[in-house]
Short mmCIF file of C-alpha atoms and ligand atoms in Angstrom, two decimals:
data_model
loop_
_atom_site.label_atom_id
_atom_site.label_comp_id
_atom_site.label_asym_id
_atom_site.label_seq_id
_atom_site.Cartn_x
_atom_site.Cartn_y
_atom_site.Cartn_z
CA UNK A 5 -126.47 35.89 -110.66
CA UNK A 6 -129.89 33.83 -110.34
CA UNK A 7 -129.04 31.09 -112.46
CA UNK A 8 -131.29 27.73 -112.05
CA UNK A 9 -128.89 24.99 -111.87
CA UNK A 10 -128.82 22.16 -115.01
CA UNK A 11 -129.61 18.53 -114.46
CA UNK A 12 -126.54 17.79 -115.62
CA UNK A 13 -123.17 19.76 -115.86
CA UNK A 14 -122.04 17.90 -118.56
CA UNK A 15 -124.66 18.28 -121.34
CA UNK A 16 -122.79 20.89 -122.59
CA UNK A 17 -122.20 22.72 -124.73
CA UNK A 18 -125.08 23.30 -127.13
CA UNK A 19 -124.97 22.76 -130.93
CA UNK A 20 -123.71 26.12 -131.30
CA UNK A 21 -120.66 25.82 -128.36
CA UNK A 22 -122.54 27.93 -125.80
CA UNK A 23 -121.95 27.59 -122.47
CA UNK A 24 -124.74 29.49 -120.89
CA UNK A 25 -123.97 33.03 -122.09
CA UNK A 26 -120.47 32.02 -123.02
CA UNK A 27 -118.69 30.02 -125.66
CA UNK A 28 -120.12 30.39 -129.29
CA UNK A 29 -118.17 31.17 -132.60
CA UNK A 30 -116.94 34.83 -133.04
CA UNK A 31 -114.75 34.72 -136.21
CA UNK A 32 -114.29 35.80 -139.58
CA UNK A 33 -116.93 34.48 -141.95
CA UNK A 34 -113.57 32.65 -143.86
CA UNK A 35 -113.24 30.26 -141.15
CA UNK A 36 -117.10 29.57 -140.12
CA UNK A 37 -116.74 26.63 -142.98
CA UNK A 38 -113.32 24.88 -141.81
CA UNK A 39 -114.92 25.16 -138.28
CA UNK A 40 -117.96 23.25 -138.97
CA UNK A 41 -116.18 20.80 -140.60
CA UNK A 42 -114.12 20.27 -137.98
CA UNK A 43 -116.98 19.75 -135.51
CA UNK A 44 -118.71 17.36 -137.68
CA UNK A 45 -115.39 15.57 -138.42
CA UNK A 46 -114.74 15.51 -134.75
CA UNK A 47 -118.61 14.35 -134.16
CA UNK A 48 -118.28 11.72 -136.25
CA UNK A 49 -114.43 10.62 -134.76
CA UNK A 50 -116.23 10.84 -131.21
CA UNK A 51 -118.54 7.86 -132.02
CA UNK A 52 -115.92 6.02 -134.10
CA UNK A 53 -114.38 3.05 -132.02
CA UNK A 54 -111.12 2.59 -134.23
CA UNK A 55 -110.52 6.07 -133.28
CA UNK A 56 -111.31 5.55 -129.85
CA UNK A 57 -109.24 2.58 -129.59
CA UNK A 58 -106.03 4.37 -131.82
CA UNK A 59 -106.20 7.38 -129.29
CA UNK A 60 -106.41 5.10 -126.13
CA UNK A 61 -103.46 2.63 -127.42
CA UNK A 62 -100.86 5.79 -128.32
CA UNK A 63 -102.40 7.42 -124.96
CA UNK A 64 -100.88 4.39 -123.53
CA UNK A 65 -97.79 3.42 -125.43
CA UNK A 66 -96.83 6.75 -126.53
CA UNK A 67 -97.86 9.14 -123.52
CA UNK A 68 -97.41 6.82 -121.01
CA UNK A 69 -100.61 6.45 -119.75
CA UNK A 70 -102.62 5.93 -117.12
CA UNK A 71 -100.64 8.60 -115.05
CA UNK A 72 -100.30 7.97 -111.82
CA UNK A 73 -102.67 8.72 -108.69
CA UNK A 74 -99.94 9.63 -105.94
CA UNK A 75 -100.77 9.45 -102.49
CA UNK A 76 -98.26 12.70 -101.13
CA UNK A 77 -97.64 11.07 -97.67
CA UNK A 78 -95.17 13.48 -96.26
CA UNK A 79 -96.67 16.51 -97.36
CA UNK A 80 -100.04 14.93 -96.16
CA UNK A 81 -98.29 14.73 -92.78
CA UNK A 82 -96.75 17.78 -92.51
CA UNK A 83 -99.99 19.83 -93.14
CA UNK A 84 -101.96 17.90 -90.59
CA UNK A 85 -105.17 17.96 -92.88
CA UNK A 86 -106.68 15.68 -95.81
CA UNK A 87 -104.89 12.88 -97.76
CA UNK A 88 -103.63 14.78 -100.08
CA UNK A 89 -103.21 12.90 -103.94
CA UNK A 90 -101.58 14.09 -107.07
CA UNK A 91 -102.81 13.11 -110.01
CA UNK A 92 -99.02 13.02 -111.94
CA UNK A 93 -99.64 14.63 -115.37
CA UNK A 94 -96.05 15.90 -115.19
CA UNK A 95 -95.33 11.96 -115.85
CA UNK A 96 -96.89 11.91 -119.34
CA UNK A 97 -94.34 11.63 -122.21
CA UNK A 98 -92.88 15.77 -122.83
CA UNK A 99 -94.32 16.46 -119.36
CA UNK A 100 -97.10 17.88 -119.04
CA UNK A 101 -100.85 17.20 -119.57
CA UNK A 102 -100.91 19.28 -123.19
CA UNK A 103 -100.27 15.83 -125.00
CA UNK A 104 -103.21 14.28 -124.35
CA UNK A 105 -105.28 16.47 -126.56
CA UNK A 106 -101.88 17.42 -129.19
CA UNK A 107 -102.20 13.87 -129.34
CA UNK A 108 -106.42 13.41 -129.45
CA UNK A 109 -106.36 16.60 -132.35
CA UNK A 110 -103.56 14.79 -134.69
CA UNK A 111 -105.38 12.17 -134.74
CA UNK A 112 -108.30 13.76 -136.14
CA UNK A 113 -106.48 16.32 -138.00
CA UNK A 114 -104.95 12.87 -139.93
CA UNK A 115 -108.91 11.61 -140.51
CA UNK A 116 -109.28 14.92 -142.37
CA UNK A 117 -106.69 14.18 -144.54
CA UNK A 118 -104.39 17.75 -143.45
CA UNK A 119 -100.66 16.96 -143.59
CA UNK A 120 -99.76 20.50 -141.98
CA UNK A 121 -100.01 21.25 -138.44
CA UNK A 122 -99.70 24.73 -136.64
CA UNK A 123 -99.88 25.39 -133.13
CA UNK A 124 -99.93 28.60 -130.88
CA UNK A 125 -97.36 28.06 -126.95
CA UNK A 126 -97.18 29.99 -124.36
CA UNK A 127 -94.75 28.09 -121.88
CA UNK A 128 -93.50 25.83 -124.84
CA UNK A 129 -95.40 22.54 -123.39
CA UNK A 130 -98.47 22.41 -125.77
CA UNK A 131 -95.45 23.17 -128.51
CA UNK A 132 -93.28 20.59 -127.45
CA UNK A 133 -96.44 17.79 -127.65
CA UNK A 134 -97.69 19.10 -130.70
CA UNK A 135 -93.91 18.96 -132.24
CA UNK A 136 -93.64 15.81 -130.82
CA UNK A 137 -97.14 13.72 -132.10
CA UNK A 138 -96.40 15.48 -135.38
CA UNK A 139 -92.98 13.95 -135.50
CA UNK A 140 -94.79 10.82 -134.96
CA UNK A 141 -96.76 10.63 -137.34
CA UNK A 142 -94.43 12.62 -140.16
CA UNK A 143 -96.41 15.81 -140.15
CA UNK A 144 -94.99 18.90 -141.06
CA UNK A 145 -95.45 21.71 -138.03
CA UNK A 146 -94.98 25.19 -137.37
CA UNK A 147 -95.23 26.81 -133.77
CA UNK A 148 -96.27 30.33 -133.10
CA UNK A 149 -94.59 31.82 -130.06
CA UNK A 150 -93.81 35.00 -128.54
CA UNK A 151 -90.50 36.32 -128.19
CA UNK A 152 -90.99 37.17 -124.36
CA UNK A 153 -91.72 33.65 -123.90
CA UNK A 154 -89.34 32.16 -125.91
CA UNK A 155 -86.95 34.22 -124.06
CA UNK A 156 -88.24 32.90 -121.09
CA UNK A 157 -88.99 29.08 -121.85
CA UNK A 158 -85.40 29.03 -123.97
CA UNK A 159 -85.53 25.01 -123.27
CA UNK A 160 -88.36 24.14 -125.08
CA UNK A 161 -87.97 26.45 -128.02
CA UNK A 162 -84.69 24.05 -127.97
CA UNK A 163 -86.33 21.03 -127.64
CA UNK A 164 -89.49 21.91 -130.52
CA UNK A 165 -86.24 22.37 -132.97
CA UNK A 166 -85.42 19.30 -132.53
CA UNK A 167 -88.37 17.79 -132.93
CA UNK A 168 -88.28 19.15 -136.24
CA UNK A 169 -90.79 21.76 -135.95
CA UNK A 170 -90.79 25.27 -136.99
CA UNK A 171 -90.63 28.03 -134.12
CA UNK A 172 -92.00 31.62 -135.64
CA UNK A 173 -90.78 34.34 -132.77
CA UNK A 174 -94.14 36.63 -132.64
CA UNK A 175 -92.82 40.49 -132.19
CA UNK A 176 -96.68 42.08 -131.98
CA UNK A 177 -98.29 42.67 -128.41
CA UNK A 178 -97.18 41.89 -125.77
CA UNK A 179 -94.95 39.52 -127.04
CA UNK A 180 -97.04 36.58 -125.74
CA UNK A 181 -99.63 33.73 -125.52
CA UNK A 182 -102.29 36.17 -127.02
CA UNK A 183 -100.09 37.62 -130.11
CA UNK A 184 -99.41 33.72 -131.18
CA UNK A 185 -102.79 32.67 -131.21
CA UNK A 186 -103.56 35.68 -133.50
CA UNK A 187 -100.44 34.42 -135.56
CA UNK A 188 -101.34 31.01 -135.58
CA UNK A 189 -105.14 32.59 -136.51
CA UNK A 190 -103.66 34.21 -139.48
CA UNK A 191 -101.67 31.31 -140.80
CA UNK A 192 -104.95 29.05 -140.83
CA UNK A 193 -106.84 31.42 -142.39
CA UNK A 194 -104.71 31.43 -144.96
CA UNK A 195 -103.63 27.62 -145.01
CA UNK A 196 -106.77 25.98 -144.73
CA UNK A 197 -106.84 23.66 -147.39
CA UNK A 198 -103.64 21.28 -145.79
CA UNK A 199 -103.47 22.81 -142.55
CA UNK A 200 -105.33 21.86 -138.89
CA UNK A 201 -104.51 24.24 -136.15
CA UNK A 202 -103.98 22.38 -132.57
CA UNK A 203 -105.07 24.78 -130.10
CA UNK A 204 -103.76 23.72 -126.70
CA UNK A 205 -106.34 25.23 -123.96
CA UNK A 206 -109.98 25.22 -123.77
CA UNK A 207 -110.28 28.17 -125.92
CA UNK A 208 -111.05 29.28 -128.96
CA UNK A 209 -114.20 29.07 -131.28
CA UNK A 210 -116.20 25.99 -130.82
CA UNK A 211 -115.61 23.90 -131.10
CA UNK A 212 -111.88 24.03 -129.69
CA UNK A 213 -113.07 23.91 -125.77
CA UNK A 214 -115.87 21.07 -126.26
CA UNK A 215 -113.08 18.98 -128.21
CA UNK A 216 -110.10 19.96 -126.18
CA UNK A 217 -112.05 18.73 -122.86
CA UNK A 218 -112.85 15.71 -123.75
CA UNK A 219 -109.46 14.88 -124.78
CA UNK A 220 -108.10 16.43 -121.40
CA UNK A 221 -111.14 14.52 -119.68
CA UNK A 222 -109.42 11.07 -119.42
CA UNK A 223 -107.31 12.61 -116.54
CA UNK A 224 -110.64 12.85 -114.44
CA UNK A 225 -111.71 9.70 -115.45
CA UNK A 226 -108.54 8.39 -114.44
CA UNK A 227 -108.94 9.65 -111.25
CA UNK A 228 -112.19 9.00 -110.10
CA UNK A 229 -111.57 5.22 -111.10
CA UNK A 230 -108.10 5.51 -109.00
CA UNK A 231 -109.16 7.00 -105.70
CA UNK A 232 -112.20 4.20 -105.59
CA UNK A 233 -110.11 1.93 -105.94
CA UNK A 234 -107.16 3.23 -103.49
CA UNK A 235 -109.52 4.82 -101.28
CA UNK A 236 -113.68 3.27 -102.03
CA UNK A 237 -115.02 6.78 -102.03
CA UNK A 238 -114.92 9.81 -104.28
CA UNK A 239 -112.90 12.54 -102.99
CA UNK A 240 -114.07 15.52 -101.25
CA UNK A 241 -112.01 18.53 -102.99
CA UNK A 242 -110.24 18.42 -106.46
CA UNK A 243 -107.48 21.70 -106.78
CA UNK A 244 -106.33 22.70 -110.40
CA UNK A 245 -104.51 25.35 -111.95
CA UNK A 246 -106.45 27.23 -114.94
CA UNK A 247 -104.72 29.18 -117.07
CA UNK A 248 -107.25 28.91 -120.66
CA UNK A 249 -108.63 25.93 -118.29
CA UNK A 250 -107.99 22.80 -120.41
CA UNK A 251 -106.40 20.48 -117.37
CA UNK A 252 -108.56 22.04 -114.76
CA UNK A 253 -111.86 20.83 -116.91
CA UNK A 254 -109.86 17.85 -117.69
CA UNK A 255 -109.56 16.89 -113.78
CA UNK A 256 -113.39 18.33 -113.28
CA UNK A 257 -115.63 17.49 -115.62
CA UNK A 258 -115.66 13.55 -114.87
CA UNK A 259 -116.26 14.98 -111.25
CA UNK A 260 -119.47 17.57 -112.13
CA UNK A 261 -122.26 15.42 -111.66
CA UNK A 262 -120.96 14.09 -108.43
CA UNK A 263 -122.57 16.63 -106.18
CA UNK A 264 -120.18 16.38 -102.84
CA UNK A 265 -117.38 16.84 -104.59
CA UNK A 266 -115.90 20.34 -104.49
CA UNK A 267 -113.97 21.74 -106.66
CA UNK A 268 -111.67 24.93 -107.00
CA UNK A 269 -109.69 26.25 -110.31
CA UNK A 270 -106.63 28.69 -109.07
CA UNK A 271 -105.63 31.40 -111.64
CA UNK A 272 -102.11 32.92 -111.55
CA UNK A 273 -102.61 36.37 -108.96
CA UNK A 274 -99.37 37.91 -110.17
CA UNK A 275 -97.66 40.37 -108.61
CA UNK A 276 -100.74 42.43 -107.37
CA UNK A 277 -104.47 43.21 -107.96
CA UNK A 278 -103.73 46.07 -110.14
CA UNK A 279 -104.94 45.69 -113.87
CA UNK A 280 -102.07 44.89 -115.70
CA UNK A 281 -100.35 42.71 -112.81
CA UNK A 282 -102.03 39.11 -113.03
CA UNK A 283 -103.93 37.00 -115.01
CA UNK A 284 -106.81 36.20 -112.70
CA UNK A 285 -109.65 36.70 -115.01
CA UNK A 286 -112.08 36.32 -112.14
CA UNK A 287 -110.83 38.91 -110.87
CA UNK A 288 -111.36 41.85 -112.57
CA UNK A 289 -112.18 39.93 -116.20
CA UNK A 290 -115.64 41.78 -117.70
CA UNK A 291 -118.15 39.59 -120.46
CA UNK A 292 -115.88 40.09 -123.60
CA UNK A 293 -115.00 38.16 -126.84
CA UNK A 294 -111.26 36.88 -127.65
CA UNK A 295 -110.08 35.07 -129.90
CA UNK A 296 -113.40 33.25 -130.84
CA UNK A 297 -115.16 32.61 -127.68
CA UNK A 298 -117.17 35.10 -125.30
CA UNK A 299 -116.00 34.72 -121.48
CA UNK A 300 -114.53 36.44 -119.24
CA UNK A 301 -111.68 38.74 -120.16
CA UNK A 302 -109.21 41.01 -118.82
CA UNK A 303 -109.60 44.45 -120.68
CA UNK A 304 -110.04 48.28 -119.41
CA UNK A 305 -112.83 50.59 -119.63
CA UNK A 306 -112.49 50.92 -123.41
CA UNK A 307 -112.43 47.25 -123.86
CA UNK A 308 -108.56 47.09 -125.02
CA UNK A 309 -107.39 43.58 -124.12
CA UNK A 310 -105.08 44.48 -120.89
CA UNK A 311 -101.72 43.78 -120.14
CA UNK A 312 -100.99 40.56 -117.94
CA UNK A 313 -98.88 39.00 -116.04
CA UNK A 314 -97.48 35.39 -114.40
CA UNK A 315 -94.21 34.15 -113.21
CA UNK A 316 -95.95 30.90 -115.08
CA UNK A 317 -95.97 31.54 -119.13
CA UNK A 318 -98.11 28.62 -118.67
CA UNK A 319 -101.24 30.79 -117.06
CA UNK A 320 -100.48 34.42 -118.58
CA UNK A 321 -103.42 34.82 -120.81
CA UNK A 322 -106.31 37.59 -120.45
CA UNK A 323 -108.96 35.32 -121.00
CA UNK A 324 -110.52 32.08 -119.42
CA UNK A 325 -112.10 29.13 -120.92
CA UNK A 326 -116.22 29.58 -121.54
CA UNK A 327 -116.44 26.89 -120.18
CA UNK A 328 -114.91 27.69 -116.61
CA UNK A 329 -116.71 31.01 -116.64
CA UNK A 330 -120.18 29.04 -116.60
CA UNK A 331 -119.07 26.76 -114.06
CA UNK A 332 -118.11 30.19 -112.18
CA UNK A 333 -121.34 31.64 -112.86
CA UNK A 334 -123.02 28.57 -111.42
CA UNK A 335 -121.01 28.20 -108.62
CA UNK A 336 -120.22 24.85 -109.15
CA UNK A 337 -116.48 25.08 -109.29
CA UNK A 338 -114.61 27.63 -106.98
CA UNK A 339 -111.76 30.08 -108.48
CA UNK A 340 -109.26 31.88 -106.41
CA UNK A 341 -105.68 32.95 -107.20
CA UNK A 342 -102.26 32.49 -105.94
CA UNK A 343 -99.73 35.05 -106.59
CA UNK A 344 -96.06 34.63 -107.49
CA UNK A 345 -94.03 34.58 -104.70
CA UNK A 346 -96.58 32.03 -102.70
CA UNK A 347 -95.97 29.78 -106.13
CA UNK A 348 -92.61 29.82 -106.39
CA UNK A 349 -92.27 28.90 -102.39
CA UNK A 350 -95.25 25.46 -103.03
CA UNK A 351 -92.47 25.24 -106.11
CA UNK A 352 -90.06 24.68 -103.21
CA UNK A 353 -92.16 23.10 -100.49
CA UNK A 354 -93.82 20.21 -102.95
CA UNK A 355 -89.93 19.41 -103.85
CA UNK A 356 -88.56 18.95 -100.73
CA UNK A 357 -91.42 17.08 -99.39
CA UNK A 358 -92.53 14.64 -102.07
CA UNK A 359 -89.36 14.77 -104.53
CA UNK A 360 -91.50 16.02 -106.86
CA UNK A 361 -90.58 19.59 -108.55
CA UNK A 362 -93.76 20.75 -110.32
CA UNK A 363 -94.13 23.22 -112.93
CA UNK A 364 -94.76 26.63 -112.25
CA UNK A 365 -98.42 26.45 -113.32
CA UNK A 366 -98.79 23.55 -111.17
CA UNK A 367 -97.38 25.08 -108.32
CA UNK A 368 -100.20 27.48 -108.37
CA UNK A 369 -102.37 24.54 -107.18
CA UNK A 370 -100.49 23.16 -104.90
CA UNK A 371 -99.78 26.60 -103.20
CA UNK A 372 -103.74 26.65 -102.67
CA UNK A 373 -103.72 23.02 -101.63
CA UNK A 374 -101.72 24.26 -98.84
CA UNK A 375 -103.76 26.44 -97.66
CA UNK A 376 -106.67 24.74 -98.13
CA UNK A 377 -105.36 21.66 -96.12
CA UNK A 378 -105.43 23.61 -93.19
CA UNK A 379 -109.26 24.06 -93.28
CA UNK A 380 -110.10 20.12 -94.32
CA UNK A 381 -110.08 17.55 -91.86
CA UNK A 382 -108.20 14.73 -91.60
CA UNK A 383 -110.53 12.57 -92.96
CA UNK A 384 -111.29 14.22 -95.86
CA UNK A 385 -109.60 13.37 -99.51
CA UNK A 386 -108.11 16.05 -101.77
CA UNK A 387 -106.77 15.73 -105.45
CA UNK A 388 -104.70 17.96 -106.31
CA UNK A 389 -103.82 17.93 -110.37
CA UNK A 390 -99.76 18.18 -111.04
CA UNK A 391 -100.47 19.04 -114.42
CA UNK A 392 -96.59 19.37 -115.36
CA UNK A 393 -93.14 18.84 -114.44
CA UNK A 394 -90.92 21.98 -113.50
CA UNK A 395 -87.86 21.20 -115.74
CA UNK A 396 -88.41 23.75 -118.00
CA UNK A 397 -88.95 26.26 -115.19
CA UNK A 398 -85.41 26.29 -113.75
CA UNK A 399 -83.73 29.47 -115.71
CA UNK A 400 -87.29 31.12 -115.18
CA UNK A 401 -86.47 30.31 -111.58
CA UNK A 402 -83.48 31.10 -110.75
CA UNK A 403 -83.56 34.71 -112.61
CA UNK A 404 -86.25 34.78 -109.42
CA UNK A 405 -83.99 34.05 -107.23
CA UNK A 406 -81.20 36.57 -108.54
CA UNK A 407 -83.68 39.58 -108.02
CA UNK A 408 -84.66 38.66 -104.98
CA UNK A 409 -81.41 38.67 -103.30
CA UNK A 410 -80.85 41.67 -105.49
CA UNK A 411 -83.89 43.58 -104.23
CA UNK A 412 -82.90 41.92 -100.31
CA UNK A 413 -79.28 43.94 -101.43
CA UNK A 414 -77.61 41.22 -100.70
C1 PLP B 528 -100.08 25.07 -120.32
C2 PLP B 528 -99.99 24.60 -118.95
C3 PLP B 528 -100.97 24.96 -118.00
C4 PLP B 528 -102.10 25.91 -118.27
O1 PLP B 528 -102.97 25.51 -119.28
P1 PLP B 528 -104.41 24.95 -118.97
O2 PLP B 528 -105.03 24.87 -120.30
O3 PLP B 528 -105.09 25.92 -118.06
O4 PLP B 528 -104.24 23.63 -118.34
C5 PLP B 528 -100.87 24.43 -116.73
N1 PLP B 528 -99.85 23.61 -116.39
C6 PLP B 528 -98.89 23.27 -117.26
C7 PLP B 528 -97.80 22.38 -116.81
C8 PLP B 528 -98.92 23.76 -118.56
O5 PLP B 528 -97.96 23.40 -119.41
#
């Protein structure tokens, strides 16, 4: 695609939440009014320093923030290649990154006087921090979630109970991400008056990925002030998971303008290449419109949203942040995929080297990390984001395990 490259990556998106040919609003004329009142309620928080300061005291006090920039010594020595850094999102209080912008769109939903919130999960994270800030602050909140994943993710469906919070199994679809969104969709539509809906990726109608970015954005900023100060340079590769994209652009965007920096997204490759058998949008995705936004979806011939699949519930979604499919487009940020198995073995590897056992998701960058440490030099920095902590992946993981040795007929 002959694209002319921007003056600046982070100008956007426009007024109307396009990214290039992607982004926008595609919704039902119902909720074209709550949505622009959001954006100009968000517009207006954006500029406000009381809000500014609020978010960046309970980032601190109440998430735990700044997260740590981790220099991963023994796995830097093992590979022979780069310094290799985490940037430790699985550190943040519940975690994973998703509480930075549960916490960022409380806030605001609070401004705008809504006492309900509703939220859509896929691996239970973004509905364990939105239970969580809304038990803060004394919000009611109900959680959309499929029944394959809350089969799957049976610890955090535990632990959003008892934050108080209302878990709705979804039993359309697939069972999934995708059928809770449209649940979550359908409540809101209906609830509008008391009711904000926290979506937790960069998805959605605008202007859900401009606002969910820059809440996710103070990991990047983080960053780049950590490595200058551990290190006096910028670093040369930045590695991120991206399953709607939200801590992938949240690691990035800081990063966009800084032209040596390269920078690759890793989407979950599944089981195989066959429709159906990943979630690697960029692979296979065709231009189509889901749930709000126009980017990059999975879908066949006919244009019926396809099947997917992830050992992460955390990355199992047909469709990729409009914001990510620019970047793509511009060739600014690299994607590739990492299947399962090579996961669920960086799973293993980053635990036994560093003492650090990473989600699932998160094990889909550091799987590419690995590989890509063998074509840096040694001289070179890398930053790879640990966007969450692998605690909730441990029944997920060893049901792996059991087929395996099943399968080996052992
Ligand atoms: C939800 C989740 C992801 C994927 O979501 P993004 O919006 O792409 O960041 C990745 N890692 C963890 C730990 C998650 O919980």
């Amino acid at each position: 695609m002959s694209t002319q490259l921007p003056s600046s990556f982070t100008e956007l998106p426009d007024s109307g939440g396009h990214f290039g040919p992607y982004g926008g609003s595609f919704v039902p004329e119902i909720l074209s009014q709550p949505l622009n009142e959001l954006t100009a309620a968000y517009e207006e928080a954006k500029k406000d320093e009381s809000f500014q300061k609020e978010l960046f005291d309970l980032l601190k006090d109440f998430v735990g923030r700044p997260t740590p920039l981790y220099f991963a010594k023994r796995m830097t020595e093992f590979l022979g290649g780069p310094k290799i850094y985490m940037k430790r999102e699985d550190l943040c209080h519940t975690g994973a990154h998703k509480i930075n912008n549960s916490l960022g769109q409380v806030l605001l939903a609070r401004r705008m006087g809504k006492t309900r919130i509703i939220a859509e999960t896929g691996a239970g994270q973004h509905g364990v921090a939105t239970a969580t800030v809304a038990a803060m602050f004394g919000l009611d909140c109900v959680v959309y979630m499929g029944e394959v994943d809350m089969e799957r993710q049976a610890l955090n469906v535990y632990r959003m109970r008892r934050l108080g919070a209302k878990v709705v199994g979804v039993t359309s679809g697939q069972k999934t991400l995708k059928d809770a969104i449209s649940e979550a969709m359908r409540d809101w539509v209906s609830n509008i008056h008391n009711t904000h809906y926290i979506i937790g990726s960069a998805l959605g109608a605008h202007p859900y990925p401009m606002m969910v970015r820059d809440f996710q954005s103070v990991i990047g900023r983080e960053a780049r002030a950590q490595i200058l100060e551990k290190e006096g340079r910028l670093p040369d590769h930045l590695v991120a998971c991206v399953g709607g994209g939200s801590n992938a652009i949240g690691l990035f965007f800081p990063f966009l303008d800084d032209a040596s920096v390269q920078m690759t997204g890793v989407e979950a490759g599944g089981l195989g290449s066959g429709l159906g058998e990943h979630a690697a949008r960029f692979n296979g995705g065709m231009l189509g419109i889901l749930q709000g936004t126009k980017t990059y979806v999975l879908q066949d011939d006919e244009g019926q949203i396809s099947l997917t699949h992830s050992v992460s519930a955390g990355l199992d979604y047909a469709a990729v942040g409009p914001e990510h499919a620019w970047l793509k487009d511009l060739g600014r940020v690299k994607y590739t995929e990492i299947k399962d198995q090579e996961a669920v073995d960086a799973l293993g590897n980053l635990s036994k080297w560093e003492g650090i056992l990473p989600a699932l998701e998160s094990a889909h960058a550091v799987a590419y990390a690995i590989r890509l440490a063998k074509e840096m030099d040694k001289d070179q920095i890398m930053i790879v984001n640990c966007s969450g902590r692998g605690d909730k992946d441990v029944q997920e993981l060893a049901a792996w395990e059991k087929r395996q040795l099943e399968a080996s007929g052992q």
